[in-house]
Short mmCIF file of C-alpha atoms in Angstrom, two decimals:
data_model
loop_
_atom_site.label_atom_id
_atom_site.label_comp_id
_atom_site.label_asym_id
_atom_site.label_seq_id
_atom_site.Cartn_x
_atom_site.Cartn_y
_atom_site.Cartn_z
CA MET A 1 26.00 -0.07 -13.06
CA PRO A 2 26.29 3.48 -14.48
CA LEU A 3 25.28 4.39 -17.99
CA THR A 4 28.39 4.08 -20.24
CA GLU A 5 28.84 4.42 -23.97
CA PRO A 6 28.71 0.65 -24.73
CA ASN A 7 25.36 0.15 -22.94
CA GLN A 8 23.70 3.39 -24.14
CA PRO A 9 20.60 2.12 -25.96
CA VAL A 10 20.11 5.10 -28.28
CA VAL A 11 22.83 7.12 -29.96
CA HIS A 12 22.17 9.77 -32.61
CA GLU A 13 21.84 7.54 -35.61
CA ASP A 14 18.78 7.90 -37.88
CA LEU A 15 16.49 8.47 -34.91
CA SER A 16 13.91 11.05 -34.02
CA ASP A 17 14.80 13.70 -31.44
CA ALA A 18 11.58 12.92 -29.56
CA MET A 19 11.96 10.62 -26.58
CA THR A 20 8.87 8.76 -25.42
CA VAL A 21 8.85 8.25 -21.65
CA ILE A 22 6.51 5.53 -20.49
CA ASP A 23 5.63 6.25 -16.85
CA VAL A 24 4.48 3.34 -14.73
CA ALA A 25 1.47 5.22 -13.34
CA ASP A 26 0.44 8.28 -11.45
CA LYS A 27 0.95 8.33 -7.68
CA PRO A 28 -2.46 9.45 -6.34
CA PHE A 29 -2.03 8.28 -2.76
CA THR A 30 1.33 9.97 -2.20
CA THR A 31 -0.04 13.13 -3.85
CA MET A 32 -3.24 13.18 -1.78
CA VAL A 33 -2.03 12.07 1.65
CA PRO A 34 -1.73 15.02 4.06
CA LYS A 35 1.79 15.93 5.12
CA GLY A 36 2.39 15.88 8.90
CA LYS A 37 5.18 17.18 11.07
CA LYS A 38 8.76 16.07 10.70
CA PRO A 39 9.58 13.04 12.91
CA GLU A 40 12.26 13.57 15.49
CA ASN A 41 13.30 9.91 15.60
CA THR A 42 13.03 6.71 13.56
CA ILE A 43 9.92 5.77 15.58
CA PHE A 44 7.14 8.25 16.39
CA PHE A 45 3.82 8.17 18.20
CA ASP A 46 0.52 9.98 18.16
CA PRO A 47 -1.80 10.16 21.17
CA VAL A 48 -5.34 8.98 20.41
CA ASP A 49 -8.54 8.89 22.45
CA LYS A 50 -11.89 7.25 22.03
CA GLN A 51 -15.25 8.18 23.54
CA GLN A 52 -16.99 5.63 25.75
CA ASP A 53 -20.22 4.07 24.45
CA ALA A 54 -23.50 5.91 24.98
CA ARG A 55 -25.72 4.53 27.76
CA LEU A 56 -29.29 4.60 28.98
CA GLY A 57 -30.49 5.42 32.50
CA GLY A 58 -30.98 8.32 34.85
CA VAL A 59 -29.95 9.66 38.28
CA ILE A 60 -32.31 10.03 41.25
CA ASP A 61 -32.76 13.60 42.40
CA GLY A 62 -30.44 14.46 45.24
CA THR A 63 -28.08 11.53 44.69
CA ALA A 64 -24.53 12.36 45.74
CA VAL A 65 -21.55 11.54 43.54
CA ASP A 66 -19.75 8.46 44.78
CA ARG A 67 -16.12 9.57 44.54
CA THR A 68 -14.92 5.95 44.80
CA ALA A 69 -16.94 4.98 41.67
CA THR A 70 -16.04 7.88 39.40
CA ALA A 71 -15.04 6.90 35.85
CA ASN A 72 -11.58 7.41 34.36
CA PRO A 73 -12.15 9.89 31.46
CA ALA A 74 -8.97 8.65 29.78
CA ALA A 75 -9.86 4.95 30.02
CA ASN A 76 -9.73 4.58 26.19
CA ARG A 77 -6.67 6.71 25.61
CA GLY A 78 -3.65 5.22 23.90
CA LYS A 79 -0.86 5.96 21.41
CA ILE A 80 -0.30 4.74 17.89
CA GLY A 81 3.27 4.27 16.63
CA GLY A 82 4.86 4.42 13.24
CA ARG A 83 8.33 4.30 11.70
CA ILE A 84 10.28 6.06 8.98
CA GLN A 85 11.89 4.46 5.94
CA VAL A 86 14.60 5.47 3.50
CA PHE A 87 13.69 5.44 -0.19
CA GLN A 88 16.68 5.68 -2.54
CA ARG A 89 17.60 5.37 -6.20
CA ASP A 90 21.19 5.74 -7.48
CA LEU A 91 22.36 6.87 -10.90
CA GLY A 92 25.60 7.29 -12.77
CA VAL A 93 26.71 8.30 -16.29
CA GLY A 94 30.20 7.56 -17.59
CA PHE A 95 32.40 10.34 -18.92
CA ILE A 96 32.16 9.23 -22.57
CA ALA A 97 28.37 8.77 -22.48
CA LEU A 98 28.18 12.17 -20.73
CA SER A 99 30.27 14.19 -23.12
CA ALA A 100 31.06 12.43 -26.40
CA ASN A 101 27.71 10.98 -27.43
CA ASP A 102 24.64 12.83 -28.74
CA PRO A 103 21.73 10.53 -27.83
CA ALA A 104 18.43 11.06 -29.62
CA GLY A 105 15.84 13.03 -27.64
CA ILE A 106 18.14 13.87 -24.68
CA SER A 107 20.08 17.13 -24.23
CA ASP A 108 21.75 16.07 -20.94
CA GLU A 109 21.91 12.38 -20.07
CA TYR A 110 22.64 13.00 -16.40
CA LEU A 111 19.85 15.53 -15.82
CA ASN A 112 17.41 13.27 -17.67
CA GLY A 113 18.45 10.48 -15.35
CA VAL A 114 17.76 12.66 -12.31
CA ASP A 115 14.23 13.33 -13.47
CA MET A 116 13.67 9.61 -14.17
CA LYS A 117 14.99 8.50 -10.78
CA LEU A 118 12.92 11.13 -8.96
CA SER A 119 9.81 9.70 -10.56
CA GLU A 120 10.90 6.13 -9.73
CA THR A 121 11.54 7.06 -6.12
CA LYS A 122 8.03 8.46 -5.82
CA GLY A 123 6.80 5.19 -7.35
CA ASP A 124 8.70 3.26 -4.64
CA MET A 125 6.95 5.39 -2.01
CA GLU A 126 3.51 4.83 -3.56
CA LEU A 127 4.08 1.09 -3.80
CA THR A 128 5.27 0.94 -0.15
CA PHE A 129 2.50 3.08 1.26
CA LEU A 130 -0.24 1.03 -0.45
CA SER A 131 1.33 -2.34 0.42
CA GLU A 132 0.75 -4.59 3.44
CA GLN A 133 4.35 -4.09 4.53
CA GLU A 134 4.75 -4.16 8.31
CA SER A 135 6.95 -1.66 10.03
CA ARG A 136 10.36 -2.85 11.25
CA ASP A 137 13.33 -1.52 13.21
CA SER A 138 16.73 -1.68 11.58
CA ASP A 139 19.34 -4.11 12.90
CA GLY A 140 22.08 -2.06 11.25
CA SER A 141 23.07 -4.78 8.77
CA ALA A 142 20.64 -7.13 7.00
CA ALA A 143 17.40 -5.43 8.01
CA SER A 144 16.57 -1.80 7.26
CA ASP A 145 13.96 0.50 8.79
CA LEU A 146 10.53 -0.05 7.20
CA THR A 147 7.37 1.99 7.54
CA ARG A 148 3.93 0.39 7.82
CA GLY A 149 1.84 0.26 4.64
CA VAL A 150 -1.94 0.81 4.41
CA GLY A 151 -2.56 -2.94 4.22
CA SER A 152 -1.06 -3.37 7.70
CA TRP A 153 -2.67 -0.22 9.13
CA VAL A 154 -6.07 -1.48 8.05
CA ASN A 155 -5.83 -4.66 10.05
CA SER A 156 -7.86 -6.26 12.83
CA ASP A 157 -4.93 -8.30 14.08
CA ALA A 158 -2.32 -7.11 16.56
CA PRO A 159 0.68 -5.63 14.66
CA VAL A 160 3.82 -7.72 14.38
CA ASP A 161 5.87 -4.65 15.26
CA THR A 162 4.83 -4.44 18.88
CA ALA A 163 7.02 -1.40 19.56
CA ALA A 164 5.10 0.68 16.98
CA THR A 165 1.88 -0.31 18.68
CA VAL A 166 -1.74 -0.01 17.60
CA PRO A 167 -4.02 -0.52 20.67
CA ALA A 168 -6.83 -3.04 20.19
CA ALA A 169 -9.51 -0.39 20.59
CA PHE A 170 -8.17 1.48 17.58
CA ARG A 171 -7.71 -1.41 15.11
CA THR A 172 -9.94 -1.95 12.09
CA ALA A 173 -12.96 -4.19 12.69
CA SER A 174 -12.72 -7.49 10.90
CA ALA A 175 -16.07 -6.84 9.13
CA GLN A 176 -14.39 -3.97 7.24
CA ILE A 177 -11.83 -6.36 5.73
CA GLN A 178 -13.50 -8.22 2.87
CA THR A 179 -11.79 -11.40 1.65
CA PRO A 180 -13.68 -12.72 -1.39
CA ALA A 181 -12.26 -15.69 -3.31
CA SER A 182 -11.40 -13.39 -6.24
CA ALA A 183 -11.98 -9.82 -7.41
CA THR A 184 -14.91 -11.04 -9.55
CA ALA A 185 -16.56 -12.52 -6.44
CA PHE A 186 -16.82 -9.06 -4.83
CA THR A 187 -20.46 -7.90 -4.71
CA ARG A 188 -22.35 -4.66 -4.37
CA ALA A 189 -23.54 -5.87 -0.97
CA ASN A 190 -19.84 -6.21 0.02
CA LEU A 191 -19.27 -2.62 -1.04
CA ASP A 192 -22.24 -1.37 0.95
CA THR A 193 -21.04 -3.32 3.99
CA LEU A 194 -17.65 -1.66 3.83
CA ILE A 195 -19.14 1.82 3.64
CA GLN A 196 -21.58 1.10 6.43
CA GLY A 197 -18.74 -0.27 8.63
CA SER A 198 -16.76 2.94 8.10
CA HIS A 199 -19.90 4.96 8.90
CA THR A 200 -20.38 3.06 12.19
CA ALA A 201 -16.70 3.35 13.16
CA SER A 202 -16.74 7.10 12.55
CA GLY A 203 -19.59 7.64 15.05
CA GLY A 204 -22.45 7.69 12.56
CA LYS A 205 -21.07 10.39 10.25
CA MET A 206 -21.52 10.36 6.47
CA VAL A 207 -18.08 9.13 5.56
CA LYS A 208 -16.10 10.36 2.54
CA LEU A 209 -13.72 7.68 1.38
CA ASN A 210 -11.15 7.39 -1.36
CA GLY A 211 -11.15 4.02 -3.09
CA PHE A 212 -7.77 2.87 -4.51
CA LEU A 213 -8.64 -0.21 -6.59
CA THR A 214 -6.77 -2.59 -8.84
CA PRO A 215 -8.09 -2.60 -12.41
CA SER A 216 -9.73 -6.00 -11.87
CA LEU A 217 -11.66 -4.84 -8.79
CA LEU A 218 -12.50 -1.48 -10.37
CA ASN A 219 -13.95 -3.24 -13.43
CA ARG A 220 -15.97 -5.43 -11.06
CA VAL A 221 -17.37 -2.36 -9.23
CA GLN A 222 -18.19 -0.65 -12.54
CA SER A 223 -20.26 -3.72 -13.50
CA PHE A 224 -22.58 -3.15 -10.53
CA PHE A 225 -23.95 -0.04 -12.24
CA THR A 226 -23.48 -0.48 -15.98
CA GLU A 227 -25.10 -3.81 -16.84
CA PHE A 228 -28.16 -5.77 -15.87
CA THR A 229 -30.25 -8.66 -17.18
CA PRO A 230 -34.05 -8.06 -17.03
CA THR A 231 -34.83 -11.80 -17.23
CA ALA A 232 -32.81 -14.96 -17.62
CA SER A 233 -33.90 -15.31 -21.21
CA GLU A 234 -32.80 -11.85 -22.39
CA LEU A 235 -29.45 -10.39 -23.22
CA PRO A 236 -27.81 -8.02 -20.72
CA LEU A 237 -28.53 -4.31 -21.14
CA ALA A 238 -26.14 -1.45 -20.38
CA ARG A 239 -26.94 1.81 -18.57
CA TYR A 240 -25.43 5.11 -19.72
CA SER A 241 -25.54 8.68 -18.40
CA GLN A 242 -25.81 11.36 -21.04
CA ASP A 243 -26.50 15.03 -21.04
CA GLY A 244 -29.36 15.96 -23.36
CA ALA A 245 -27.16 18.24 -25.43
CA SER A 246 -24.11 16.04 -25.43
CA ASP A 247 -22.94 13.34 -27.84
CA THR A 248 -20.70 11.81 -25.16
CA MET A 249 -21.84 8.52 -23.66
CA LYS A 250 -20.61 8.07 -20.05
CA HIS A 251 -20.06 4.50 -19.04
CA ALA A 252 -18.01 5.05 -15.86
CA VAL A 253 -18.68 5.32 -12.13
CA THR A 254 -16.20 7.56 -10.33
CA ARG A 255 -18.23 8.28 -7.18
CA TYR A 256 -20.71 6.01 -5.41
CA ILE A 257 -23.00 7.34 -2.68
CA ASN A 258 -25.32 5.36 -0.38
CA ALA A 259 -27.11 6.21 2.86
CA PHE A 260 -23.87 5.84 4.90
CA GLY A 261 -21.28 7.70 2.83
CA GLN A 262 -19.52 8.12 -0.45
CA VAL A 263 -16.53 6.57 -2.19
CA ASP A 264 -14.49 8.33 -4.89
CA ILE A 265 -13.20 5.47 -7.02
CA MET A 266 -9.85 5.53 -8.82
CA PRO A 267 -7.60 2.85 -10.31
CA SER A 268 -4.12 2.19 -8.89
CA GLN A 269 -1.23 0.22 -10.39
CA TYR A 270 0.58 0.14 -7.04
CA LEU A 271 -1.50 -2.24 -4.94
CA GLY A 272 -0.04 -5.58 -3.83
CA GLY A 273 3.42 -4.27 -3.14
CA GLN A 274 4.87 -7.22 -1.29
CA ARG A 275 3.92 -9.72 -3.95
CA SER A 276 5.65 -7.56 -6.55
CA TYR A 277 9.03 -8.81 -5.27
CA THR A 278 8.35 -12.22 -6.82
CA GLY A 279 5.55 -11.50 -9.21
CA THR A 280 2.55 -13.81 -9.52
CA SER A 281 4.68 -16.85 -10.41
CA GLY A 282 5.70 -17.46 -6.80
CA LEU A 283 8.92 -19.02 -5.50
CA GLY A 284 9.98 -22.63 -5.45
CA ALA A 285 10.61 -24.15 -2.05
CA SER A 286 11.16 -27.37 -0.10
CA THR A 287 8.96 -28.45 2.80
CA THR A 288 8.92 -31.42 5.15
CA ASN A 289 5.76 -32.88 6.69
CA THR A 290 5.30 -31.87 10.33
CA ASP A 291 8.29 -29.53 10.13
CA ALA A 292 7.89 -25.75 10.22
CA THR A 293 11.18 -25.00 8.45
CA VAL A 294 10.91 -23.93 4.79
CA THR A 295 13.83 -23.56 2.39
CA LEU A 296 13.45 -21.46 -0.75
CA ASP A 297 15.12 -22.31 -4.06
CA ALA A 298 16.31 -18.71 -4.43
CA ALA A 299 16.79 -15.74 -2.17
CA PHE A 300 13.67 -13.65 -1.61
CA MET A 301 14.98 -10.06 -1.71
CA ASP A 302 13.30 -6.65 -1.78
CA TYR A 303 14.23 -3.94 -4.27
CA MET A 304 16.94 -2.65 -1.85
CA GLY A 305 18.68 -6.02 -1.86
CA LYS A 306 17.48 -6.85 1.67
CA PRO A 307 15.60 -10.05 2.69
CA GLY A 308 12.05 -9.63 1.46
CA ILE A 309 10.49 -12.10 3.92
CA GLN A 310 8.89 -10.41 6.89
CA VAL A 311 7.57 -11.86 10.12
CA GLY A 312 3.80 -11.97 9.93
CA MET A 313 3.58 -12.42 6.13
CA ARG A 314 0.97 -14.94 5.06
CA VAL A 315 2.29 -17.94 3.14
CA TYR A 316 0.31 -19.92 0.59
CA GLY A 317 1.06 -23.11 -1.32
CA THR A 318 0.66 -26.91 -1.38
CA GLY A 319 1.39 -28.35 2.04
CA ILE A 320 1.13 -25.02 3.81
CA PRO A 321 -1.63 -24.91 6.48
CA ALA A 322 -4.41 -22.38 5.98
CA GLY A 323 -3.68 -19.15 7.74
CA ALA A 324 0.05 -19.89 8.12
CA THR A 325 2.39 -16.93 8.47
CA VAL A 326 6.15 -16.39 8.64
CA ALA A 327 7.01 -16.89 12.35
CA SER A 328 10.72 -16.10 12.10
CA VAL A 329 13.33 -15.50 9.39
CA THR A 330 16.66 -17.34 9.45
CA SER A 331 18.04 -15.96 6.19
CA SER A 332 16.89 -14.82 2.75
CA THR A 333 16.22 -18.48 1.85
CA VAL A 334 15.18 -20.09 5.14
CA PHE A 335 12.26 -19.23 7.42
CA GLU A 336 9.99 -20.80 10.02
CA LEU A 337 6.20 -21.15 9.59
CA SER A 338 3.72 -20.40 12.35
CA ALA A 339 2.43 -24.00 11.83
CA ALA A 340 4.19 -27.09 10.55
CA ALA A 341 3.90 -28.07 6.88
CA THR A 342 1.41 -30.81 6.10
CA ALA A 343 3.34 -32.39 3.23
CA THR A 344 6.83 -33.15 2.07
CA GLY A 345 7.55 -31.72 -1.38
CA THR A 346 8.69 -28.83 -3.52
CA PRO A 347 5.71 -26.47 -3.73
CA THR A 348 5.49 -23.03 -5.30
CA LEU A 349 4.90 -20.55 -2.52
CA TYR A 350 3.24 -17.17 -2.51
CA PHE A 351 3.84 -14.48 0.10
CA GLY A 352 1.50 -11.83 1.39
CA GLU A 353 -2.07 -11.21 0.56
CA ILE A 354 -3.24 -9.77 -2.75
CA MET A 355 -4.55 -6.24 -2.15
CA HIS A 356 -7.38 -5.39 -4.49
CA GLY A 357 -8.77 -2.28 -2.87
CA HIS A 358 -8.32 0.25 -0.06
CA PHE A 359 -11.24 2.42 1.08
CA LEU A 360 -9.65 5.22 3.07
CA ASP A 361 -10.63 8.37 4.90
CA MET A 362 -7.55 10.28 3.92
CA LYS A 363 -7.70 12.84 6.73
CA TYR A 364 -6.55 10.16 9.16
CA PHE A 365 -3.37 9.33 7.21
CA GLN A 366 -0.22 11.46 7.27
CA LEU A 367 3.09 11.32 5.49
CA ARG A 368 5.73 12.21 8.02
CA PRO A 369 8.57 13.58 5.85
CA THR A 370 12.05 13.69 7.33
CA LEU A 371 13.57 14.36 3.91
CA PRO A 372 11.48 15.03 0.78
CA PRO A 373 12.64 13.41 -2.45
CA GLY A 374 15.72 15.23 -3.64
CA HIS A 375 18.91 14.79 -5.67
CA THR A 376 22.48 14.77 -4.38
CA GLU A 377 25.42 14.73 -6.78
CA LEU A 378 28.52 12.90 -5.58
CA PRO A 379 31.96 14.55 -5.86
CA LEU A 380 33.64 14.09 -9.25
CA ASP A 381 36.27 11.31 -9.41
CA GLY A 382 37.00 11.40 -13.13
CA SER A 383 34.74 8.49 -14.09
CA GLY A 384 31.72 10.61 -14.92
CA LYS A 385 28.78 11.97 -12.96
CA HIS A 386 27.19 10.00 -10.11
CA GLY A 387 24.49 10.78 -7.61
CA PHE A 388 21.42 9.53 -5.82
CA ILE A 389 17.83 10.39 -5.14
CA ARG A 390 16.85 9.97 -1.50
CA ALA A 391 13.68 10.46 0.51
CA ILE A 392 13.06 9.65 4.15
CA GLY A 393 9.60 9.47 5.64
CA GLY A 394 6.97 7.32 7.31
CA LEU A 395 3.24 6.73 6.90
CA GLN A 396 1.15 7.35 10.01
CA CYS A 397 -2.52 6.56 10.58
CA THR A 398 -4.12 8.27 13.56
CA ASN A 399 -7.40 6.34 13.31
CA PRO A 400 -7.30 2.91 11.67
CA THR A 401 -10.91 2.08 12.74
CA VAL A 402 -12.69 3.96 9.94
CA HIS A 403 -11.00 2.42 6.91
CA ALA A 404 -11.71 -0.77 4.93
CA ARG A 405 -9.97 -2.98 2.37
CA VAL A 406 -10.57 -5.82 -0.03
CA THR A 407 -8.06 -8.64 -0.02
CA THR A 408 -8.08 -11.89 -1.97
CA ARG A 409 -6.17 -14.94 -0.76
CA ALA A 410 -6.33 -17.11 -3.89
CA ALA A 411 -2.70 -18.13 -4.26
CA ALA A 412 -2.28 -17.70 -8.00
CA GLU A 413 -4.60 -14.74 -8.72
CA SER A 414 -2.86 -11.63 -9.96
#
């Protein structure tokens, strides 16, 4: 619905001319990710290769090469596929709201809306790229093209989208995917394991990772270095870092280095993208014992008004078997589980895993921009000004093996 005079929240009454804009959050991933070449189609591929393992042994002097036993130097070669996605926000301002009103703090309602929608579109991109969304081909009607989010790139399982393939040799090792019961159950040993796993996968190099963490996980990581208890009978003590000539007490860890690599730690408000469609309250549903069909009380839609359920999504709730996923989607309210329900009832269901942290070597990610975020104004029709912000692009990862993530699977944890 466009902005019209009756629904304009601020007119120039006894109000200040200063408008406070509350941004959701910065978009560090979208800002930092390298920009790759423009895709030539909705699906794109990158060739990848992997060295064979080192070996022991020698060759006897004078031994001839057995041509029939020569090794294929491209035995570990493959290709990794990704897809593009359209990101769009629409806006409209009615002719009265555009020309007759003088809203506080705004000189041009339409231009202000363009700036706002540009920022919101970038937020959509950040949320998508950091989510566990799986890539998907459009069917031209109910399903749109989707790009693969970091949570699905950093995955030891075979991708649901088999056309945009990730060969087994290039998937993330399961040891680099930590699944504690909650963010507060994550330990320093878990963090060291993730860094060491990335070090091993990178061929023994000192890795440099960027850690995108939810506030709860970031607070947990901070606690590894800022508080300790000398004995069980004493109160906890806090550690601070302070320059001798400074009166500033530093109680924050923004970079952690161990023998295997370093992590630059930053908070993100955009993790857990798929769950954001329904929040942490879940969705009511009906299940039948020994039956895989699940019916939701309300349609599960994404922000574009398309069905939000995706094949491969994990499903949690009473009567849902552990590890169950969405096997197929009938409609926005009906889907099939990968395993039959174990109870008849009306449980509250949760979809997708809860992403708490990504530990990424950013040089292996690329944003493939077909169309950078930009504004298009629609032709005038007398009703006011209307337009849209549109961006088209896909996220590609040319080496999923070196990354790590922290995922919790407790159904109601936010």
